[in-house]
Amino acid sequence: MIADALKMAVGTLTTVRVPAPKLIDRRVAGGAMVLAPPAVVPLAAVASVIVFLGELIGLPAFASAALAIGAVALGSRGLHLDGLADTADGLGASYDRERALEVMRRGDSGPTGVATLVLVLLVQVGALAGAISAGHGVAAAAIAVFAGRGVLSLCCARGVPSARPEGLGATVAGSVPVWAAAVVFAVLAGAAALVLPWWQLAWWHGLVAVTLGYLAASALLVRCVQRLGGITGDVLGGCVEVAVAGVLLGLSF
């Protein structure tokens, strides 16, 4: 089960080619959401290396941050960014649940989605640039990638419904035990607290940053459950991106 869950997580969240899982059921889907942070180790490594090389050659902080954020987006097929735009379009389109879901199902992005996408990307790049200027950009890039995917277990915790009877949301909604989602948060926050002192930051700085990311994702999650009746694959992507923005804001100084 663990092997299938890891394959599903890597195949869904990254462009890394892995064998297809032998079985995909709710246990495997829940395991994939719990294993999302280790599944994106390649993305975190790429982002950190780009930041490190940018500092090494004297690249402007904003340019290094943009390249790192862009590489992560490419490494995840842009799915989370697309989900963020579709979720924003759905929430902005209508208070009618079915109408909002229909707008989200379309492949195009409307003005609300584009504006939200640009704003969130600017926050991510600007915040990471601030972390780079402050001297801990390498750590900030990695922590943001890990914590951003860590919120998937929260979004798929028991009690969170699916907005549709089909799709990725229906497969993973409510598939993660609450205790497992709590463990993922504790591990990520603890790891950040342990790592950041190496960059001359207080241990609590990492805890605050990861918590900010989770709070941002939770706010969007609650809004989507209220408006849409549950989660979809797009909602999960949107939660990932706002969580990354929240973490980087917490580490931007």
Backbone as CSV, one residue per row, in Angstrom:
resi,resn,N_x,N_y,N_z,CA_x,CA_y,CA_z,C_x,C_y,C_z
1,MET,0.822,-1.208,0.000,0.000,0.000,0.000,0.858,1.260,0.000
2,ILE,1.931,1.252,0.812,2.801,2.433,0.897,3.476,2.710,-0.439
3,ALA,3.920,1.635,-1.104,4.585,1.811,-2.397,3.625,2.410,-3.414
4,ASP,2.391,1.913,-3.443,1.400,2.447,-4.376,1.059,3.893,-4.039
5,ALA,0.967,4.201,-2.741,0.651,5.564,-2.320,1.757,6.527,-2.739
6,LEU,3.011,6.104,-2.577,4.129,6.973,-2.957,4.168,7.166,-4.472
7,LYS,3.904,6.093,-5.220,3.862,6.214,-6.679,2.763,7.186,-7.106
8,MET,1.609,7.091,-6.472,0.512,7.995,-6.808,0.876,9.432,-6.480
9,ALA,1.512,9.643,-5.329,1.890,10.996,-4.918,2.910,11.595,-5.882
10,VAL,3.941,10.827,-6.211,4.983,11.327,-7.117,4.404,11.580,-8.504
11,GLY,3.613,10.636,-9.006,3.047,10.776,-10.343,2.054,11.906,-10.461
12,THR,1.347,12.196,-9.369,0.340,13.255,-9.391,0.944,14.633,-9.175
13,LEU,1.928,14.716,-8.306,2.437,16.011,-7.867,3.696,16.483,-8.582
14,THR,4.319,15.602,-9.349,5.549,15.981,-10.040,5.547,15.432,-11.464
15,THR,6.535,15.844,-12.229,6.702,15.324,-13.584,7.648,14.122,-13.610
16,VAL,8.103,13.690,-12.446,8.982,12.524,-12.368,8.208,11.289,-12.817
17,ARG,8.773,10.528,-13.723,8.099,9.357,-14.266,8.293,8.169,-13.331
18,VAL,7.196,7.607,-12.877,7.236,6.441,-11.993,6.241,5.405,-12.523
19,PRO,6.433,4.129,-12.175,5.466,3.110,-12.581,4.095,3.411,-11.989
20,ALA,3.060,3.061,-12.706,1.699,3.294,-12.214,1.428,2.418,-10.996
21,PRO,0.678,2.924,-10.027,0.318,2.092,-8.875,-0.449,0.852,-9.315
22,LYS,-0.229,-0.245,-8.631,-0.961,-1.469,-8.953,-2.425,-1.359,-8.547
23,LEU,-2.675,-0.548,-7.538,-4.036,-0.388,-7.029,-4.223,1.039,-6.546
24,ILE,-5.368,1.635,-6.877,-5.723,2.947,-6.342,-7.097,2.841,-5.709
25,ASP,-7.138,2.870,-4.394,-8.393,2.921,-3.663,-8.285,4.051,-2.646
26,ARG,-9.237,4.166,-1.757,-9.230,5.292,-0.828,-8.071,5.214,0.161
27,ARG,-7.653,4.010,0.525,-6.496,3.880,1.424,-5.227,4.363,0.732
28,VAL,-5.064,3.959,-0.521,-3.899,4.395,-1.278,-3.946,5.905,-1.512
29,ALA,-5.136,6.411,-1.860,-5.287,7.853,-2.097,-4.966,8.650,-0.842
30,GLY,-5.453,8.189,0.301,-5.143,8.872,1.554,-3.670,8.821,1.874
31,GLY,-3.056,7.666,1.626,-1.621,7.546,1.845,-0.828,8.469,0.943
32,ALA,-1.298,8.647,-0.293,-0.617,9.545,-1.230,-0.639,10.980,-0.729
33,MET,-1.753,11.399,-0.141,-1.840,12.757,0.384,-0.920,12.937,1.598
34,VAL,-0.814,11.913,2.425,0.087,11.979,3.581,1.544,12.018,3.131
35,LEU,1.844,11.295,2.063,3.225,11.214,1.566,3.564,12.313,0.567
36,ALA,2.699,13.299,0.423,2.952,14.386,-0.526,4.274,15.112,-0.260
37,PRO,4.624,15.442,0.989,5.910,16.141,1.201,7.126,15.347,0.735
38,PRO,7.302,14.081,1.131,8.474,13.359,0.608,8.430,13.137,-0.902
39,ALA,7.225,13.105,-1.466,7.106,12.899,-2.910,7.683,14.062,-3.707
40,VAL,7.713,15.254,-3.106,8.179,16.435,-3.840,9.607,16.831,-3.463
41,VAL,10.365,15.889,-2.923,11.783,16.151,-2.642,12.514,16.677,-3.875
42,PRO,12.276,16.099,-5.084,12.969,16.641,-6.263,12.645,18.111,-6.525
43,LEU,11.388,18.511,-6.322,11.005,19.907,-6.546,11.681,20.823,-5.532
44,ALA,11.700,20.402,-4.270,12.353,21.211,-3.233,13.840,21.342,-3.511
45,ALA,14.459,20.246,-3.965,15.889,20.271,-4.264,16.193,21.221,-5.422
46,VAL,15.383,21.162,-6.467,15.595,22.040,-7.624,15.459,23.505,-7.224
47,ALA,14.409,23.824,-6.466,14.190,25.210,-6.043,15.351,25.719,-5.196
48,SER,15.813,24.895,-4.272,16.915,25.310,-3.396,18.214,25.488,-4.168
49,VAL,18.476,24.585,-5.117,19.698,24.688,-5.916,19.676,25.951,-6.766
50,ILE,18.531,26.266,-7.336,18.429,27.488,-8.146,18.720,28.725,-7.298
51,VAL,18.148,28.756,-6.098,18.403,29.889,-5.203,19.883,29.951,-4.832
52,PHE,20.468,28.802,-4.513,21.885,28.760,-4.134,22.768,29.240,-5.275
53,LEU,22.518,28.747,-6.479,23.330,29.155,-7.625,23.135,30.641,-7.940
54,GLY,21.905,31.115,-7.765,21.645,32.534,-7.985,22.459,33.400,-7.043
55,GLU,22.532,32.982,-5.776,23.342,33.722,-4.806,24.817,33.620,-5.160
56,LEU,25.233,32.454,-5.639,26.641,32.211,-5.952,27.149,33.120,-7.073
57,ILE,26.300,33.334,-8.082,26.734,34.141,-9.231,26.283,35.595,-9.124
58,GLY,25.626,35.946,-8.020,25.221,37.325,-7.809,23.970,37.741,-8.562
59,LEU,23.089,36.781,-8.859,21.840,37.101,-9.549,20.943,37.924,-8.616
60,PRO,20.201,38.896,-9.139,19.273,39.645,-8.278,18.306,38.700,-7.570
61,ALA,17.972,39.014,-6.336,17.125,38.136,-5.535,15.776,37.864,-6.198
62,PHE,15.193,38.902,-6.808,13.883,38.717,-7.433,13.982,37.748,-8.610
63,ALA,15.070,37.836,-9.379,15.255,36.938,-10.515,15.441,35.500,-10.047
64,SER,16.246,35.296,-9.019,16.450,33.948,-8.479,15.128,33.372,-7.971
65,ALA,14.351,34.212,-7.281,13.073,33.760,-6.746,12.116,33.382,-7.870
66,ALA,12.068,34.193,-8.918,11.182,33.910,-10.046,11.564,32.605,-10.731
67,LEU,12.857,32.373,-10.904,13.318,31.139,-11.535,12.979,29.924,-10.672
68,ALA,13.139,30.058,-9.359,12.843,28.944,-8.458,11.350,28.618,-8.451
69,ILE,10.518,29.634,-8.351,9.071,29.426,-8.360,8.627,28.863,-9.708
70,GLY,9.214,29.370,-10.784,8.881,28.870,-12.113,9.275,27.417,-12.297
71,ALA,10.441,27.030,-11.771,10.891,25.646,-11.885,9.963,24.697,-11.140
72,VAL,9.505,25.107,-9.964,8.566,24.280,-9.208,7.248,24.142,-9.962
73,ALA,6.800,25.234,-10.570,5.555,25.180,-11.349,5.701,24.217,-12.525
74,LEU,6.822,24.299,-13.229,7.061,23.383,-14.349,7.172,21.943,-13.859
75,GLY,7.818,21.771,-12.726,8.005,20.425,-12.176,6.734,19.788,-11.677
76,SER,5.685,20.576,-11.514,4.384,20.040,-11.102,3.342,20.199,-12.209
77,ARG,3.822,20.426,-13.424,2.965,20.572,-14.616,2.037,21.785,-14.547
78,GLY,2.284,22.683,-13.634,1.422,23.848,-13.494,0.030,23.516,-12.991
79,LEU,-0.167,22.290,-12.486,-1.516,21.854,-12.092,-2.061,22.665,-10.930
80,HIS,-1.196,22.984,-9.975,-1.683,23.721,-8.806,-2.046,25.159,-9.167
81,LEU,-1.255,25.750,-10.027,-1.571,27.110,-10.475,-2.875,27.122,-11.268
82,ASP,-3.062,26.128,-12.119,-4.313,26.010,-12.866,-5.485,25.825,-11.912
83,GLY,-5.283,25.011,-10.882,-6.341,24.802,-9.893,-6.685,26.075,-9.143
84,LEU,-5.654,26.861,-8.814,-5.893,28.138,-8.135,-6.737,29.062,-9.000
85,ALA,-6.375,29.171,-10.279,-7.125,30.046,-11.182,-8.561,29.566,-11.345
86,ASP,-8.764,28.270,-11.527,-10.117,27.730,-11.703,-10.955,27.913,-10.442
87,THR,-10.327,27.726,-9.281,-11.057,27.906,-8.019,-11.484,29.353,-7.849
88,ALA,-10.582,30.278,-8.155,-10.923,31.698,-8.051,-12.059,32.052,-9.005
89,ASP,-12.012,31.523,-10.225,-13.090,31.784,-11.186,-14.414,31.236,-10.674
90,GLY,-14.384,30.033,-10.113,-15.615,29.437,-9.605,-16.203,30.216,-8.446
91,LEU,-15.354,30.604,-7.503,-15.834,31.350,-6.346,-16.326,32.740,-6.746
92,GLY,-15.737,33.298,-7.789,-16.121,34.640,-8.216,-17.266,34.664,-9.207
93,ALA,-17.630,33.503,-9.746,-18.631,33.474,-10.817,-20.057,33.601,-10.316
94,SER,-20.376,32.862,-9.265,-21.779,32.821,-8.839,-21.876,32.223,-7.454
95,TYR,-22.931,32.607,-6.724,-23.190,31.991,-5.433,-23.945,30.680,-5.593
96,ASP,-24.359,30.379,-6.826,-25.006,29.107,-7.108,-23.938,28.011,-7.215
97,ARG,-24.067,26.979,-6.409,-23.045,25.940,-6.335,-22.809,25.268,-7.682
98,GLU,-23.870,24.865,-8.349,-23.724,24.159,-9.620,-23.092,25.047,-10.688
99,ARG,-23.475,26.320,-10.697,-22.901,27.259,-11.649,-21.405,27.428,-11.400
100,ALA,-21.022,27.554,-10.123,-19.613,27.719,-9.776,-18.803,26.491,-10.191
101,LEU,-19.338,25.305,-9.949,-18.636,24.082,-10.311,-18.512,23.943,-11.825
102,GLU,-19.526,24.391,-12.552,-19.475,24.327,-14.004,-18.388,25.255,-14.548
103,VAL,-18.266,26.441,-13.960,-17.216,27.375,-14.370,-15.844,26.762,-14.096
104,MET,-15.683,26.098,-12.965,-14.403,25.488,-12.614,-14.055,24.331,-13.535
105,ARG,-15.069,23.675,-14.080,-14.838,22.522,-14.946,-14.278,22.924,-16.309
106,ARG,-14.497,24.167,-16.711,-13.999,24.630,-18.006,-12.475,24.703,-18.003
107,GLY,-11.886,24.660,-19.194,-10.432,24.673,-19.287,-9.822,26.057,-19.338
108,ASP,-10.652,27.089,-19.573,-10.104,28.440,-19.691,-10.064,29.141,-18.342
109,SER,-9.363,30.271,-18.294,-9.276,31.077,-17.077,-9.882,32.439,-17.339
110,GLY,-10.759,32.862,-16.456,-11.398,34.161,-16.577,-10.600,35.242,-15.884
111,PRO,-11.110,36.468,-15.876,-10.374,37.590,-15.268,-10.103,37.400,-13.787
112,THR,-11.046,36.826,-13.056,-10.828,36.614,-11.625,-9.700,35.628,-11.392
113,GLY,-9.705,34.555,-12.177,-8.657,33.557,-12.048,-7.287,34.096,-12.408
114,VAL,-7.213,34.845,-13.494,-5.930,35.408,-13.928,-5.402,36.400,-12.898
115,ALA,-6.281,37.264,-12.401,-5.862,38.257,-11.408,-5.368,37.580,-10.131
116,THR,-6.088,36.552,-9.702,-5.676,35.828,-8.499,-4.343,35.143,-8.707
117,LEU,-4.174,34.531,-9.871,-2.932,33.840,-10.193,-1.745,34.799,-10.169
118,VAL,-1.907,35.947,-10.800,-0.829,36.930,-10.842,-0.492,37.424,-9.436
119,LEU,-1.530,37.714,-8.658,-1.313,38.226,-7.304,-0.574,37.211,-6.434
120,VAL,-1.019,35.960,-6.452,-0.392,34.939,-5.614,1.050,34.683,-6.055
121,LEU,1.291,34.657,-7.362,2.655,34.461,-7.839,3.559,35.635,-7.449
122,LEU,3.031,36.838,-7.524,3.816,37.999,-7.097,4.166,37.905,-5.614
123,VAL,3.213,37.473,-4.807,3.475,37.309,-3.378,4.548,36.245,-3.158
124,GLN,4.416,35.114,-3.848,5.407,34.044,-3.695,6.802,34.505,-4.093
125,VAL,6.909,35.104,-5.269,8.228,35.535,-5.758,8.794,36.646,-4.880
126,GLY,7.961,37.630,-4.548,8.435,38.729,-3.725,8.863,38.276,-2.342
127,ALA,8.094,37.365,-1.745,8.432,36.870,-0.410,9.711,36.039,-0.447
128,LEU,9.856,35.186,-1.467,11.078,34.396,-1.570,12.278,35.306,-1.822
129,ALA,12.093,36.351,-2.612,13.173,37.311,-2.830,13.579,37.963,-1.508
130,GLY,12.602,38.254,-0.660,12.915,38.811,0.653,13.719,37.845,1.499
131,ALA,13.363,36.555,1.438,14.112,35.543,2.188,15.535,35.417,1.661
132,ILE,15.683,35.501,0.338,17.019,35.431,-0.261,17.865,36.615,0.205
133,SER,17.284,37.799,0.183,18.010,38.998,0.622,18.382,38.913,2.096
134,ALA,17.520,38.236,2.884,17.790,38.107,4.318,18.796,37.004,4.615
135,GLY,19.151,36.211,3.588,20.195,35.211,3.772,19.738,33.797,4.019
136,HIS,18.429,33.534,3.969,17.958,32.164,4.189,17.023,31.689,3.072
137,GLY,17.298,32.116,1.854,16.450,31.760,0.732,16.459,30.282,0.398
138,VAL,17.623,29.622,0.549,17.717,28.189,0.242,16.760,27.399,1.136
139,ALA,16.787,27.690,2.424,15.904,26.990,3.355,14.443,27.352,3.103
140,ALA,14.171,28.625,2.839,12.800,29.072,2.617,12.174,28.374,1.410
141,ALA,12.952,28.230,0.326,12.434,27.583,-0.871,12.037,26.146,-0.583
142,ALA,12.884,25.419,0.114,12.594,24.013,0.413,11.409,23.872,1.363
143,ILE,11.393,24.670,2.420,10.309,24.577,3.404,8.969,24.888,2.757
144,ALA,8.940,25.889,1.884,7.689,26.272,1.232,7.160,25.150,0.338
145,VAL,8.053,24.493,-0.397,7.620,23.389,-1.259,7.057,22.251,-0.422
146,PHE,7.759,21.874,0.633,7.298,20.768,1.474,5.984,21.100,2.189
147,ALA,5.939,22.266,2.840,4.741,22.629,3.598,3.553,22.878,2.690
148,GLY,3.818,23.428,1.486,2.723,23.658,0.549,2.024,22.371,0.167
149,ARG,2.787,21.297,0.006,2.172,20.006,-0.318,1.673,19.297,0.936
150,GLY,2.234,19.654,2.069,1.773,19.051,3.315,0.320,19.356,3.628
151,VAL,-0.180,20.509,3.176,-1.565,20.870,3.480,-2.564,19.960,2.766
152,LEU,-2.105,19.177,1.801,-3.027,18.263,1.113,-3.646,17.263,2.081
153,SER,-2.870,16.825,3.077,-3.435,15.894,4.060,-4.515,16.572,4.893
154,LEU,-4.327,17.851,5.192,-5.354,18.614,5.908,-6.616,18.740,5.064
155,CYS,-6.449,19.064,3.789,-7.591,19.267,2.907,-8.368,17.976,2.645
156,CYS,-7.717,16.841,2.852,-8.360,15.546,2.595,-8.652,14.793,3.886
157,ALA,-8.637,15.509,5.009,-8.879,14.865,6.301,-10.324,14.391,6.416
158,ARG,-10.535,13.435,7.285,-11.880,12.911,7.525,-12.828,14.047,7.881
159,GLY,-13.986,14.029,7.269,-14.976,15.067,7.507,-15.032,16.106,6.419
160,VAL,-13.999,16.175,5.562,-14.007,17.111,4.435,-14.650,16.409,3.244
161,PRO,-15.799,16.898,2.760,-16.520,16.213,1.682,-15.990,16.567,0.298
162,SER,-16.458,15.825,-0.682,-16.145,16.122,-2.077,-17.273,16.948,-2.672
163,ALA,-16.928,17.894,-3.515,-17.955,18.734,-4.150,-18.652,18.004,-5.290
164,ARG,-17.988,16.999,-5.839,-18.547,16.230,-6.954,-18.459,14.739,-6.644
165,PRO,-19.281,13.933,-7.294,-19.205,12.484,-7.070,-18.094,11.823,-7.868
166,GLU,-17.396,12.607,-8.698,-16.326,12.047,-9.514,-15.113,12.962,-9.468
167,GLY,-14.007,12.501,-10.053,-12.807,13.326,-10.106,-11.869,13.066,-8.936
168,LEU,-10.729,13.783,-8.958,-9.716,13.603,-7.921,-10.259,13.931,-6.541
169,GLY,-11.083,14.972,-6.457,-11.633,15.347,-5.162,-12.419,14.223,-4.525
170,ALA,-13.220,13.519,-5.325,-14.029,12.419,-4.805,-13.151,11.255,-4.354
171,THR,-12.015,11.088,-5.015,-11.111,9.984,-4.671,-10.414,10.209,-3.340
172,VAL,-10.015,11.439,-3.080,-9.183,11.700,-1.897,-9.935,12.365,-0.744
173,ALA,-11.112,12.918,-0.989,-11.841,13.637,0.068,-12.127,12.721,1.252
174,GLY,-11.773,13.180,2.434,-12.046,12.416,3.642,-11.242,11.142,3.784
175,SER,-10.164,11.008,3.013,-9.404,9.751,3.014,-8.267,9.720,4.029
176,VAL,-7.978,10.850,4.654,-6.846,10.929,5.584,-7.351,11.033,7.020
177,PRO,-6.941,10.137,7.888,-7.317,10.265,9.305,-6.826,11.601,9.866
178,VAL,-7.617,12.180,10.746,-7.259,13.483,11.311,-5.902,13.419,12.009
179,TRP,-5.647,12.317,12.707,-4.368,12.206,13.420,-3.198,12.210,12.445
180,ALA,-3.382,11.609,11.268,-2.299,11.573,10.280,-2.023,12.973,9.738
181,ALA,-3.094,13.748,9.486,-2.912,15.122,9.023,-2.192,15.952,10.090
182,ALA,-2.518,15.697,11.364,-1.860,16.417,12.454,-0.378,16.044,12.540
183,VAL,-0.064,14.780,12.312,1.327,14.330,12.343,2.125,14.993,11.224
184,VAL,1.537,15.098,10.030,2.216,15.743,8.911,2.557,17.182,9.269
185,PHE,1.598,17.904,9.842,1.854,19.287,10.245,2.964,19.356,11.289
186,ALA,2.895,18.471,12.286,3.882,18.495,13.362,5.285,18.210,12.832
187,VAL,5.394,17.252,11.907,6.704,16.912,11.340,7.265,18.086,10.530
188,LEU,6.410,18.698,9.712,6.875,19.823,8.895,7.275,21.013,9.756
189,ALA,6.441,21.340,10.741,6.755,22.472,11.619,8.009,22.188,12.436
190,GLY,8.135,20.947,12.922,9.309,20.581,13.697,10.574,20.621,12.868
191,ALA,10.483,20.131,11.634,11.657,20.156,10.752,12.092,21.581,10.453
192,ALA,11.117,22.459,10.199,11.447,23.864,9.942,12.098,24.499,11.165
193,ALA,11.587,24.166,12.346,12.152,24.718,13.576,13.582,24.236,13.805
194,LEU,13.889,23.024,13.361,15.227,22.482,13.535,16.221,23.037,12.501
195,VAL,15.737,23.280,11.286,16.618,23.670,10.189,16.984,25.151,10.224
196,LEU,16.019,26.003,10.509,16.246,27.443,10.367,17.327,28.024,11.282
197,PRO,17.557,27.466,12.478,18.669,27.999,13.278,20.022,27.913,12.562
198,TRP,20.171,26.999,11.592,21.409,26.947,10.816,21.593,28.192,9.966
199,TRP,20.500,28.907,9.735,20.553,30.164,8.973,20.377,31.368,9.911
200,GLN,20.761,31.185,11.173,20.715,32.246,12.182,19.313,32.803,12.418
201,LEU,18.312,31.940,12.345,16.946,32.332,12.662,16.478,31.605,13.919
202,ALA,15.583,32.232,14.665,15.033,31.594,15.861,14.229,30.350,15.472
203,TRP,14.221,29.346,16.342,13.539,28.086,16.042,12.051,28.298,15.767
204,TRP,11.454,29.292,16.455,10.014,29.490,16.317,9.647,30.131,14.976
205,HIS,10.632,30.668,14.269,10.363,31.304,12.983,9.796,30.281,11.984
206,GLY,10.379,29.093,11.978,9.883,28.051,11.084,8.496,27.591,11.468
207,LEU,8.248,27.467,12.768,6.924,27.061,13.243,5.865,28.069,12.822
208,VAL,6.172,29.347,12.965,5.230,30.401,12.580,4.971,30.373,11.079
209,ALA,6.023,30.193,10.290,5.882,30.202,8.832,5.003,29.047,8.352
210,VAL,5.260,27.851,8.851,4.454,26.696,8.451,3.007,26.878,8.905
211,THR,2.824,27.421,10.088,1.470,27.666,10.582,0.733,28.677,9.711
212,LEU,1.433,29.725,9.270,0.812,30.710,8.377,0.358,30.056,7.070
213,GLY,1.193,29.175,6.538,0.810,28.473,5.322,-0.432,27.629,5.525
214,TYR,-0.489,26.926,6.627,-1.654,26.094,6.932,-2.902,26.939,7.154
215,LEU,-2.740,28.077,7.806,-3.887,28.953,8.040,-4.432,29.503,6.719
216,ALA,-3.540,29.879,5.803,-3.975,30.378,4.500,-4.738,29.311,3.735
217,ALA,-4.205,28.083,3.725,-4.883,26.984,3.046,-6.210,26.661,3.719
218,SER,-6.237,26.716,5.042,-7.470,26.416,5.777,-8.571,27.425,5.459
219,ALA,-8.190,28.689,5.328,-9.178,29.723,5.006,-9.814,29.457,3.647
220,LEU,-8.987,29.110,2.659,-9.531,28.800,1.338,-10.354,27.521,1.379
221,LEU,-9.888,26.531,2.113,-10.612,25.269,2.226,-12.006,25.477,2.814
222,VAL,-12.080,26.219,3.907,-13.372,26.477,4.543,-14.310,27.212,3.595
223,ARG,-13.783,28.192,2.895,-14.591,28.952,1.942,-15.137,28.048,0.843
224,CYS,-14.303,27.160,0.334,-14.732,26.277,-0.750,-15.768,25.261,-0.272
225,VAL,-15.596,24.757,0.920,-16.586,23.811,1.462,-17.929,24.508,1.644
226,GLN,-17.890,25.757,2.110,-19.132,26.515,2.292,-19.818,26.815,0.965
227,ARG,-19.038,27.221,-0.029,-19.592,27.657,-1.306,-19.860,26.515,-2.279
228,LEU,-18.959,25.537,-2.296,-19.032,24.470,-3.291,-19.548,23.155,-2.739
229,GLY,-19.592,23.056,-1.434,-20.052,21.818,-0.818,-18.945,20.819,-0.564
230,GLY,-17.705,21.182,-0.880,-16.596,20.270,-0.661,-15.399,20.645,-1.505
231,ILE,-14.501,19.689,-1.670,-13.275,19.937,-2.421,-13.345,19.322,-3.812
232,THR,-12.535,19.863,-4.700,-12.278,19.290,-6.021,-10.765,19.257,-6.200
233,GLY,-10.307,18.682,-7.288,-8.882,18.724,-7.570,-8.375,20.148,-7.687
234,ASP,-9.192,21.033,-8.268,-8.801,22.439,-8.387,-8.643,23.093,-7.018
235,VAL,-9.542,22.784,-6.110,-9.452,23.355,-4.759,-8.159,22.918,-4.082
236,LEU,-7.795,21.653,-4.251,-6.545,21.164,-3.668,-5.355,21.945,-4.221
237,GLY,-5.351,22.166,-5.542,-4.273,22.939,-6.144,-4.224,24.355,-5.616
238,GLY,-5.385,24.974,-5.473,-5.441,26.327,-4.938,-4.913,26.400,-3.517
239,CYS,-5.257,25.400,-2.702,-4.782,25.380,-1.318,-3.264,25.239,-1.259
240,VAL,-2.697,24.441,-2.153,-1.243,24.294,-2.207,-0.581,25.641,-2.471
241,GLU,-1.078,26.364,-3.464,-0.437,27.626,-3.859,-0.570,28.706,-2.790
242,VAL,-1.734,28.818,-2.153,-1.862,29.843,-1.111,-1.050,29.458,0.120
243,ALA,-0.885,28.161,0.362,-0.044,27.724,1.477,1.413,28.093,1.223
244,VAL,1.879,27.881,0.001,3.254,28.268,-0.348,3.448,29.762,-0.132
245,ALA,2.467,30.552,-0.564,2.560,32.005,-0.373,2.622,32.355,1.109
246,GLY,1.797,31.693,1.924,1.788,31.964,3.350,3.105,31.612,4.022
247,VAL,3.663,30.457,3.683,4.944,30.046,4.254,6.049,31.035,3.877
248,LEU,6.089,31.401,2.608,7.151,32.317,2.162,7.000,33.694,2.790
249,LEU,5.767,34.143,2.993,5.580,35.414,3.694,6.152,35.337,5.111
250,GLY,5.933,34.213,5.756,6.467,34.043,7.097,7.984,33.988,7.158
251,LEU,8.591,33.644,6.019,10.052,33.529,5.974,10.705,34.663,5.188
252,SER,9.947,35.685,4.869,10.433,36.738,3.963,11.329,37.764,4.645
253,PHE,11.554,37.651,5.942,12.370,38.648,6.643,13.293,37.979,7.639
